[in-house]
Short mmCIF file of C-alpha atoms in Angstrom, two decimals:
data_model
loop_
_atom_site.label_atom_id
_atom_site.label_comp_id
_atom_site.label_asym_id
_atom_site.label_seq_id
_atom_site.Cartn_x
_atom_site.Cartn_y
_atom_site.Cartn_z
CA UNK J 1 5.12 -24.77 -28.86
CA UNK J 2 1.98 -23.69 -26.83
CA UNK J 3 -0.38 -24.73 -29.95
CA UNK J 4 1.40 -28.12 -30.38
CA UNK J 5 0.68 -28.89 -26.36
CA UNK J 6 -2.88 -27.63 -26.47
CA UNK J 7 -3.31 -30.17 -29.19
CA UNK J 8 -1.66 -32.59 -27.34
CA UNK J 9 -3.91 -32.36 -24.16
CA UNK J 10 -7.02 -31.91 -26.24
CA UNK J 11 -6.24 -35.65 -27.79
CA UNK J 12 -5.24 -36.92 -24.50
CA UNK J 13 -8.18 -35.21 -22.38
CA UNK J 14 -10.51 -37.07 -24.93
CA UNK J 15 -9.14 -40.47 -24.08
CA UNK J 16 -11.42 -42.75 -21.73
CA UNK J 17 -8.03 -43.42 -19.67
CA UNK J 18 -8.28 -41.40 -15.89
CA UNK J 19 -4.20 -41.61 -15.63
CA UNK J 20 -3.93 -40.49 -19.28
CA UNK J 21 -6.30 -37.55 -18.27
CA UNK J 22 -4.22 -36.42 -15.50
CA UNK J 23 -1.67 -36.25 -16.83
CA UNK J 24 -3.09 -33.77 -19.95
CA UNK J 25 -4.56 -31.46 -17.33
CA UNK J 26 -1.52 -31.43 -15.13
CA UNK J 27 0.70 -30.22 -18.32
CA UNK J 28 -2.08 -27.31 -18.92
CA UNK J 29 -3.26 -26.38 -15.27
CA UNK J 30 0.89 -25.69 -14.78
CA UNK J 31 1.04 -23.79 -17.70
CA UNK J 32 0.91 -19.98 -17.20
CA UNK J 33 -0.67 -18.16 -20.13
CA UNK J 34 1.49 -15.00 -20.67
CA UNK J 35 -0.75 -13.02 -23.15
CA UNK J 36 -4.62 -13.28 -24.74
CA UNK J 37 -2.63 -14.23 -27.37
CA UNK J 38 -1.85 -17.32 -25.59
CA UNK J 39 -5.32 -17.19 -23.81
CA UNK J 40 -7.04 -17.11 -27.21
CA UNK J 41 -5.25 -20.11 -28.84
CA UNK J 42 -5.91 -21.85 -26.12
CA UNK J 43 -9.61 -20.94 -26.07
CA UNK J 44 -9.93 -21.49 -29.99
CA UNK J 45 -8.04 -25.03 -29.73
CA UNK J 46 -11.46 -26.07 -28.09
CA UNK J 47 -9.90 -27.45 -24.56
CA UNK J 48 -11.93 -25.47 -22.26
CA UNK J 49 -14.89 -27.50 -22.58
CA UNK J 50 -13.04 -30.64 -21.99
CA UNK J 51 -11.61 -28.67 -18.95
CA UNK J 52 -15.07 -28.05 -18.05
CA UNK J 53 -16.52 -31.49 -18.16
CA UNK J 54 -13.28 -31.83 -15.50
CA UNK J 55 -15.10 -30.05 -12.67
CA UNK J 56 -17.94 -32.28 -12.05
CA UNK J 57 -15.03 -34.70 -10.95
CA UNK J 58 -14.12 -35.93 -7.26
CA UNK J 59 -10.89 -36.23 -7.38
CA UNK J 60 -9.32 -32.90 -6.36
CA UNK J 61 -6.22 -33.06 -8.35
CA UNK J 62 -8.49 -32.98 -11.75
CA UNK J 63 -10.28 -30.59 -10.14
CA UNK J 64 -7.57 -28.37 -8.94
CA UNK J 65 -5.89 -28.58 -12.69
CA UNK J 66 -8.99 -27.56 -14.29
CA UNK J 67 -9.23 -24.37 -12.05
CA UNK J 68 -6.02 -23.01 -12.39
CA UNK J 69 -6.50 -23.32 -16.35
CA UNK J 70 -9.52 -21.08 -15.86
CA UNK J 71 -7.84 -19.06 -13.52
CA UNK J 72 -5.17 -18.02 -16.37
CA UNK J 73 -7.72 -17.79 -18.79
CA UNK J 74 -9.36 -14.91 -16.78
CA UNK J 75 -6.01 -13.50 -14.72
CA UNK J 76 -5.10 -9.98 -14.47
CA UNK J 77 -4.95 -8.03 -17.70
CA UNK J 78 -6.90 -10.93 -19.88
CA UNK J 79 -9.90 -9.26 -21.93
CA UNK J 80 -13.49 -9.34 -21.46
CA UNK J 81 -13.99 -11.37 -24.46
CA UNK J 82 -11.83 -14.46 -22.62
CA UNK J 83 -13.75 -14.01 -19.00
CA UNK J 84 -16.93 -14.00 -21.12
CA UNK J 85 -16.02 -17.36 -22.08
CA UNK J 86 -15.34 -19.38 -18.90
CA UNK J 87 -17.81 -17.54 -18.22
CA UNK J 88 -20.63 -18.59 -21.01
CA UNK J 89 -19.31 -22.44 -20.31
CA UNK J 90 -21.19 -22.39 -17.28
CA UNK J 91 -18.09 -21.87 -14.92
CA UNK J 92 -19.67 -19.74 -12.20
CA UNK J 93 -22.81 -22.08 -12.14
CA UNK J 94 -21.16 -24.67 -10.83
CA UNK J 95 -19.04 -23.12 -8.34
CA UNK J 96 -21.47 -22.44 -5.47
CA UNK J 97 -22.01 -26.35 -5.42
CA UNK J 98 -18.64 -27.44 -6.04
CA UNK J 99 -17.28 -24.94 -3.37
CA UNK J 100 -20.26 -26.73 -1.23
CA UNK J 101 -19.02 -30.11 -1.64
CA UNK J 102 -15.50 -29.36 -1.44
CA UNK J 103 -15.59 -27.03 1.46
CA UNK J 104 -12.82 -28.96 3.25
CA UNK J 105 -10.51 -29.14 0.49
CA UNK J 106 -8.84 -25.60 1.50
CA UNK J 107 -7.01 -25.56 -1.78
CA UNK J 108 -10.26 -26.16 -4.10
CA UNK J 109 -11.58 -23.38 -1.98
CA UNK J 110 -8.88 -21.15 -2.74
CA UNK J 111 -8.67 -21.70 -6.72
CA UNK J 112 -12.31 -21.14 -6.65
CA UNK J 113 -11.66 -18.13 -4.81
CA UNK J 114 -9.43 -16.80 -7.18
CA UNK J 115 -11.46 -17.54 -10.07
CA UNK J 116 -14.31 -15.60 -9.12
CA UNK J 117 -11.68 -12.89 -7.80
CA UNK J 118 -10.23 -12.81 -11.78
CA UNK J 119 -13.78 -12.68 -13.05
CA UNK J 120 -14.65 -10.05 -10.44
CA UNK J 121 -12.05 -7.79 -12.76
CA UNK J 122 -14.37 -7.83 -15.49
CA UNK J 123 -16.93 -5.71 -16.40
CA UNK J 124 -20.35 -4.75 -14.74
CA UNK J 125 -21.96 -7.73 -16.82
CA UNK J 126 -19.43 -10.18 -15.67
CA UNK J 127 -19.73 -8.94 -11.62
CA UNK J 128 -23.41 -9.59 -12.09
CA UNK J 129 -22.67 -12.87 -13.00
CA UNK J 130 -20.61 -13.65 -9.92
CA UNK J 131 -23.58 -11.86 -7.95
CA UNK J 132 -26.75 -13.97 -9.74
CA UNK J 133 -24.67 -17.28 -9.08
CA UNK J 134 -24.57 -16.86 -5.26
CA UNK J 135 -20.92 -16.48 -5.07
CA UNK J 136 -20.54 -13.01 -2.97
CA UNK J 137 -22.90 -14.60 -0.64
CA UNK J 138 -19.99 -17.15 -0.52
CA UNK J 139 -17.07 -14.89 -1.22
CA UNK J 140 -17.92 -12.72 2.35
CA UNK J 141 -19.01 -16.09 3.93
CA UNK J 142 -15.62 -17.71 3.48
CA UNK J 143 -13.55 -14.44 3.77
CA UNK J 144 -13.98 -15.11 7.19
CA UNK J 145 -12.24 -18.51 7.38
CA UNK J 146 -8.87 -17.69 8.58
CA UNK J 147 -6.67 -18.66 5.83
CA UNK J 148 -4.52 -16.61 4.70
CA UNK J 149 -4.55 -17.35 0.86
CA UNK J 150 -8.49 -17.69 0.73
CA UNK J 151 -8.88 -14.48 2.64
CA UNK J 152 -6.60 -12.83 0.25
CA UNK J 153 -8.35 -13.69 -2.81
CA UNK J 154 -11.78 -12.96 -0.94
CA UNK J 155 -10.53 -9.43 -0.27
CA UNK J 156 -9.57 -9.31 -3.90
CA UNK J 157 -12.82 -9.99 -5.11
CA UNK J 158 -14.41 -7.52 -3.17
CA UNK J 159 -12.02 -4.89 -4.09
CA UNK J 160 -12.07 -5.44 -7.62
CA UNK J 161 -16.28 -5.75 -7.62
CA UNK J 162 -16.21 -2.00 -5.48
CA UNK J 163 -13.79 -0.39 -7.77
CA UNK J 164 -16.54 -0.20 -10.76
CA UNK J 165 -20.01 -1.36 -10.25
CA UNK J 166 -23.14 -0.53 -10.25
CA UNK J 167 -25.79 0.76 -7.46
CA UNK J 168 -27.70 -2.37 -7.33
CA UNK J 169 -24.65 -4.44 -7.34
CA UNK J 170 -23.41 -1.62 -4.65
CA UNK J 171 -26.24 -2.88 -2.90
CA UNK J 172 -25.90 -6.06 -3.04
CA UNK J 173 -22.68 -6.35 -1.25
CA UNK J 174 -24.69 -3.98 1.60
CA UNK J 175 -27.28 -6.80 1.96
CA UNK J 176 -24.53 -9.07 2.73
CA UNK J 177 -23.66 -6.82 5.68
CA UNK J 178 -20.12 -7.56 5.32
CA UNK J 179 -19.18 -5.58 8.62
CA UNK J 180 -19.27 -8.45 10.54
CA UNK J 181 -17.53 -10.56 7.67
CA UNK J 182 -14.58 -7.65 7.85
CA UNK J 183 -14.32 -7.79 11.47
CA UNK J 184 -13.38 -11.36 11.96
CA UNK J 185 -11.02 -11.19 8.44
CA UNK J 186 -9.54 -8.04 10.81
CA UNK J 187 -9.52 -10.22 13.70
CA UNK J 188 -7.66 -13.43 12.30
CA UNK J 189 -5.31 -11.10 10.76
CA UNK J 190 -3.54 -10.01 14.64
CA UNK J 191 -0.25 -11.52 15.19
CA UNK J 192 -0.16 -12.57 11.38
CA UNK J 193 3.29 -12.36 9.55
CA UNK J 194 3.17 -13.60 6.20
CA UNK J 195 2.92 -12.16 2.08
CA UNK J 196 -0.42 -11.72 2.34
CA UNK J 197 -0.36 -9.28 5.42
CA UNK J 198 -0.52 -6.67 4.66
CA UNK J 199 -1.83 -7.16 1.52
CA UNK J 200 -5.44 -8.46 2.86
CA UNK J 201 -5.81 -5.53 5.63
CA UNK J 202 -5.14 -2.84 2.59
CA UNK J 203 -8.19 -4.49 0.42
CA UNK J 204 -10.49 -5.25 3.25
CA UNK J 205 -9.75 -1.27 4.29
CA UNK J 206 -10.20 -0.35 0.71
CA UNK J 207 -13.80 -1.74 0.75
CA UNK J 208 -14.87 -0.60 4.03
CA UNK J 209 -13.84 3.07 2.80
CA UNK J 210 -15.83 2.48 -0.88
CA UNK J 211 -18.83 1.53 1.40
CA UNK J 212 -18.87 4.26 3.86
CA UNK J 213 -18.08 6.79 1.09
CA UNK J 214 -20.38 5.66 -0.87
CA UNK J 215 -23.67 5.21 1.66
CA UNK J 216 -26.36 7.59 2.64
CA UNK J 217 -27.21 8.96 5.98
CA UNK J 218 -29.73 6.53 7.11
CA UNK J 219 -27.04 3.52 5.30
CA UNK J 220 -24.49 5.26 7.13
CA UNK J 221 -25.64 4.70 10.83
CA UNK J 222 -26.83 1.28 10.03
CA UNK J 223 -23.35 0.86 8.79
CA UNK J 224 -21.86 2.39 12.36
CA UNK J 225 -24.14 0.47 14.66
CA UNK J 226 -23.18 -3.02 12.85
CA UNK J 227 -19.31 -1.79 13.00
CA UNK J 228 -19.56 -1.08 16.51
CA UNK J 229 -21.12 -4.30 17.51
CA UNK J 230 -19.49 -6.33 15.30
CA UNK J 231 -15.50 -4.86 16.84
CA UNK J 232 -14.64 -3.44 13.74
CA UNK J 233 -13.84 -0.38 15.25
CA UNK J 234 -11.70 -1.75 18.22
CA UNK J 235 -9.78 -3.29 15.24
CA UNK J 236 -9.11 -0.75 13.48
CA UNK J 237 -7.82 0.85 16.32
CA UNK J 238 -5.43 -1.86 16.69
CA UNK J 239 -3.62 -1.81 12.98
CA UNK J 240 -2.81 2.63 14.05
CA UNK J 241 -0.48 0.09 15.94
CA UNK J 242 0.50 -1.76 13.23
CA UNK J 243 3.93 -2.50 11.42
CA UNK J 244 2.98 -1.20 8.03
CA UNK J 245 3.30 2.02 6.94
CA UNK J 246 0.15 1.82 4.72
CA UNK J 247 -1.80 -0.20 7.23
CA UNK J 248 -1.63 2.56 10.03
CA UNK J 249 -2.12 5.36 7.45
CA UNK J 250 -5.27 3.35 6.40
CA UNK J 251 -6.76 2.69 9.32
CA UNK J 252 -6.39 5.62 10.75
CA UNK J 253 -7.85 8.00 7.53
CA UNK J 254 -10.65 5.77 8.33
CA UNK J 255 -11.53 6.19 11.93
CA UNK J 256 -10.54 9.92 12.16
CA UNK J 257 -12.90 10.11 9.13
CA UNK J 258 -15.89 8.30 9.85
CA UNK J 259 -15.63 7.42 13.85
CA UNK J 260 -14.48 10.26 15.30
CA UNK J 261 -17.82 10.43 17.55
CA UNK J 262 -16.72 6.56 18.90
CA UNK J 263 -13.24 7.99 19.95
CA UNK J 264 -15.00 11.28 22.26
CA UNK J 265 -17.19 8.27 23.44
CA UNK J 266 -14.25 6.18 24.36
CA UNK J 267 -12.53 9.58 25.62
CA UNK J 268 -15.33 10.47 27.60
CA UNK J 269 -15.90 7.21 29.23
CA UNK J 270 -12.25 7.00 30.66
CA UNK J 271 -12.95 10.08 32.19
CA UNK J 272 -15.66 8.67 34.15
CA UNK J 273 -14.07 6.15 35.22
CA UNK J 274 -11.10 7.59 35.88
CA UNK J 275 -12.79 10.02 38.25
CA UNK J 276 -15.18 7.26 39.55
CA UNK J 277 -11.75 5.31 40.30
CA UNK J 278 -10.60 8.74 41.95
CA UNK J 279 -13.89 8.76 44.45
CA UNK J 280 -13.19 5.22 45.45
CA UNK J 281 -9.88 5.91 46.38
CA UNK J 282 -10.91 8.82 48.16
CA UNK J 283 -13.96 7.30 50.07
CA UNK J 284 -11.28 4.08 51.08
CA UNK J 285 -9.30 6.94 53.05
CA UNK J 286 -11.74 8.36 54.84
#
């Protein structure tokens, strides 16, 4: 049935007709490939390029069809082999300016988002393609939006490009100095109540754990100084408060871990004022 439709769209995409086209992408963009069984008739039926030509469009609905069929082609589980091909269409070139042009079209942002979050899954090759494109630049640029879905699929991509790269790509996500990036994510998260909290906190947490575990001494109080300045750790302090089970666990691993010298600072500092409060009091009754 799949291999009949494919055909189907592949006539219709071909047609000069803008309704006609619409309607072909539509059918595929809402169709969820289930297996690279699927993925890889799909791929073979010779589609994706037609899909491809579809993102140099204006019209978001085009647009937003042709992303979700590359979004399938490259979701969870899918092989290297499939990602290799959105990605050897020129995919990921394109993003950085499409995502540019369409930066107030919060669901174009989002499929974009979880594109490069899919391809992000893939192996060290395929991260360094997301990396030479300009899109972690973008990916802890935007993570910082507010929305929830965007910011999940941000947090994603981070999380899946920490969980196996290399140094230099290690290091590349370190020049981004994502600290402040994680703070405002961290920030817009408070008084949030939806699927993706708690969802977002646990990847953004995940991250911030692969990049202090992972840094060297000098790294490491760079990586402090920015956190403190940034409010990263007054937020984490917050979610030791928070509903989730996971979340508090998390953030708390973290700061007894790593900022334990901030919390005798903090300790230390209501002392003095609670005895400078105590000499006031005392000089006001004399």
């Amino acid at each position: 049935v799949l291999d009949v439709m494919v055909q189907g769209v592949v006539r219709m995409l071909k047609f000069e007709d803008r309704e006609v086209q619409k309607i072909a992408i539509a059918a595929l963009g809402s169709t969820a490939f289930e297996s690279d069984e699927e993925r890889t008739l799909v791929r073979d039926s010779g589609v994706l390029p037609l899909v491809y030509k579809l993102l140099d469009e204006d019209d978001d609905t085009l647009l937003l069809d042709a992303l979700r069929v590359f979004s399938e082609m490259t979701s969870h589980g899918s092989g290297h082999s499939l990602k290799q091909y959105v990605i050897d269409l020129g995919t990921l070139r394109v993003l950085p300016s499409l995502m540019k042009k369409k930066a107030k079209s919060s669901s174009v942002i989002q499929n974009s988002c979880r594109l490069i979050r899919n391809v992000m899954e893939g192996n060290e090759d395929q991260k360094e393609a997301v990396i030479s494109n300009g899109l972690l630049t973008l990916i802890v640029k935007i993570i910082q939006t507010g929305d929830s879905e965007i910011q999940y699929n941000c947090s994603w991509a981070l999380c899946n490009l920490v969980a196996n790269c290399t140094k230099a790509q290690f290091l590349s996500l370190l020049a981004e100095k994502p600290i402040a990036a994680f703070s405002v994510a961290l920030r817009d998260l408070d008084g949030r109540d939806d699927y993706y909290d708690p969802n977002t906190r646990i990847n953004v947490l995940t991250v911030i754990d692969k990049l202090l575990s992972t840094v060297n001494s000098n790294q490491m109080n760079t990586f402090k100084n920015e956190a403190r300045e940034a409010g990263l750790i007054r937020h984490l302090k917050k979610m030791r408060k928070n509903k989730d089970e996971e979340v508090r666990g998390f953030a708390s691993d973290i700061l007894s871990e790593y900022f334990t010298e901030n919390d005798e600072e903090e300790a230390n500092e209501t002392r003095n004022n609670k005895e400078k409060a105590k000499k006031t009091v005392q000089k006001r009754k004399r």
